[in-house]
Coordinates of C-alpha atoms in Angstrom, one line a residue:
M11 CA 51.7 -55.2 40.7
I12 CA 48.3 -52.3 40.7
S13 CA 46.9 -52.4 43.8
R14 CA 43.6 -53.6 43.5
A15 CA 42.2 -50.0 44.6
A16 CA 44.1 -48.6 42.0
I17 CA 42.4 -50.5 39.3
I18 CA 39.1 -49.5 41.1
A19 CA 40.0 -45.8 41.5
A20 CA 40.9 -45.9 37.4
A21 CA 38.2 -47.9 36.4
V22 CA 35.9 -44.7 38.4
V23 CA 38.4 -42.3 37.1
V24 CA 37.2 -43.3 33.2
I25 CA 33.9 -44.0 34.1
V26 CA 33.3 -39.9 35.6
L27 CA 35.2 -39.0 32.2
S28 CA 32.8 -40.9 29.9
L29 CA 29.8 -39.8 31.3
L30 CA 31.2 -36.1 31.0
V31 CA 32.5 -36.6 27.4
W32 CA 28.9 -38.1 27.3
A33 CA 26.9 -35.1 28.7
A34 CA 29.0 -32.7 26.7
L35 CA 28.0 -34.3 23.4
H36 CA 24.1 -34.5 24.4
Y37 CA 23.8 -31.2 25.5
H38 CA 25.6 -29.7 22.5
G39 CA 23.7 -31.8 19.7
K40 CA 20.8 -30.1 21.4
S41 CA 22.4 -26.7 21.3
V42 CA 23.1 -26.6 18.0
A43 CA 19.7 -28.0 17.0
Q44 CA 18.0 -25.0 19.5
A45 CA 20.7 -22.3 17.4
G46 CA 18.8 -23.7 14.1
T47 CA 15.5 -23.4 15.9
I48 CA 16.6 -19.9 16.7
A49 CA 18.3 -18.6 13.3
T50 CA 14.7 -20.3 11.9
L51 CA 12.4 -18.0 13.6
N52 CA 14.3 -15.1 13.8
Q53 CA 14.9 -14.9 10.1
Q54 CA 10.5 -15.5 9.3
K55 CA 10.5 -13.1 12.3
N56 CA 12.1 -10.5 9.9
E57 CA 10.2 -11.2 7.3
A58 CA 7.4 -10.9 8.7
E59 CA 8.7 -7.1 9.8
F60 CA 9.8 -6.4 6.0
I61 CA 6.0 -7.2 5.1
T62 CA 4.4 -5.5 7.8
K63 CA 6.4 -2.2 6.7
S64 CA 5.8 -2.8 3.6
Q65 CA 2.2 -2.8 3.7
A66 CA 2.5 0.0 6.3
L67 CA 4.4 1.7 3.5
S68 CA 2.1 0.8 1.0
V69 CA -1.0 2.8 3.2
G70 CA 0.4 5.7 4.1
I71 CA 1.6 6.0 -0.1
F72 CA -1.7 5.7 -0.5
N73 CA -3.3 8.0 1.8
Q74 CA -1.1 10.5 0.1
I75 CA -2.4 9.9 -3.2
A76 CA -5.7 10.1 -1.9
G77 CA -5.4 13.1 0.2
A78 CA -3.7 14.9 -3.4
T79 CA -6.3 13.7 -5.2
L80 CA -8.7 15.4 -3.0
D81 CA -6.8 18.4 -2.7
V82 CA -7.1 18.8 -6.7
Q83 CA -10.6 17.9 -7.0
K84 CA -11.3 20.6 -4.4
A85 CA -9.7 23.4 -6.4
N86 CA -11.3 22.1 -9.7
V87 CA -14.8 22.6 -8.1
S88 CA -13.0 25.8 -6.0
A89 CA -11.9 27.1 -9.5
S90 CA -15.5 26.1 -11.3
Q91 CA -17.9 27.4 -9.2
N92 CA -15.4 31.1 -9.5
R93 CA -15.7 30.8 -13.2
Q94 CA -18.9 30.6 -12.9
I95 CA -20.0 33.4 -10.4
I96 CA -17.8 35.4 -12.5
I97 CA -18.9 34.4 -16.2
K98 CA -22.7 34.9 -14.2
T99 CA -21.5 38.9 -13.2
V100 CA -20.4 39.4 -16.7
L101 CA -23.6 37.7 -18.3
K102 CA -25.4 40.2 -16.5
A103 CA -24.6 43.3 -17.7
D104 CA -24.7 42.0 -22.1
T105 CA -28.1 42.0 -24.1
C106 CA -27.0 39.8 -26.1
A107 CA -27.1 36.9 -23.4
V108 CA -30.5 36.6 -23.1
Q109 CA -31.3 36.1 -26.7
P110 CA -31.8 32.1 -27.1
V111 CA -28.9 30.1 -28.7
P112 CA -29.0 29.0 -32.7
A113 CA -30.2 25.2 -32.3
A114 CA -27.8 24.5 -35.3
A115 CA -24.5 25.8 -32.9
A116 CA -26.2 24.4 -29.7
G117 CA -25.8 20.5 -31.4
S118 CA -22.4 21.8 -32.5
L119 CA -21.1 22.4 -29.4
L120 CA -22.6 19.5 -27.9
E121 CA -21.3 17.1 -30.4
H122 CA -17.5 18.3 -30.5
Y123 CA -18.2 18.2 -26.3
N124 CA -19.1 14.6 -26.6
S125 CA -16.6 13.8 -28.8
I126 CA -14.1 15.3 -26.3
R127 CA -15.6 12.8 -23.9
K128 CA -15.3 9.4 -25.7
G129 CA -11.8 10.5 -26.7
S130 CA -10.3 11.3 -23.2
S131 CA -8.7 8.0 -22.1
N132 CA -6.7 9.2 -18.4
A133 CA -9.5 10.6 -17.2
D134 CA -11.2 7.9 -14.8
T135 CA -13.3 9.9 -12.1
G136 CA -14.5 6.1 -11.1
K137 CA -18.3 7.0 -12.3
P138 CA -19.6 6.5 -16.1
T139 CA -18.9 9.7 -18.3
G140 CA -22.3 8.8 -20.7
T141 CA -22.9 11.5 -23.2
V142 CA -24.3 14.8 -21.4
R143 CA -27.9 15.4 -23.2
G144 CA -29.0 18.5 -25.3
I145 CA -31.5 21.0 -23.6
P146 CA -34.3 21.3 -26.8
A147 CA -34.1 25.0 -28.0
A148 CA -37.0 27.6 -27.0

């Protein structure tokens, strides 16, 4: 027969082993749940980083476009001023320049200018175009 001490020792060993198995399964379940939470949080973090990088890239592109537009505007203003100086210098010496332009010719040029301005579809300056007011003939 098996002694009573052996039976108690075997029961204690079985109880200890069952407690160890229960603890292992309990903490394994918790670690699996936390791993899922960590994966979800990492995915959300990656999405937030992507959105932030995308917005930063968009702002950078916008700044480049705005800078290039300002550079072109400055170049246009400078070229226009240079043309005005050249035309004024050339016209000072011309005797014909001091004579008034006939009203019919000025009106025709003004109508042509306004028709060109109305027909431009890609010239978005951000300001209303309107028409150029005519200067009354002297």
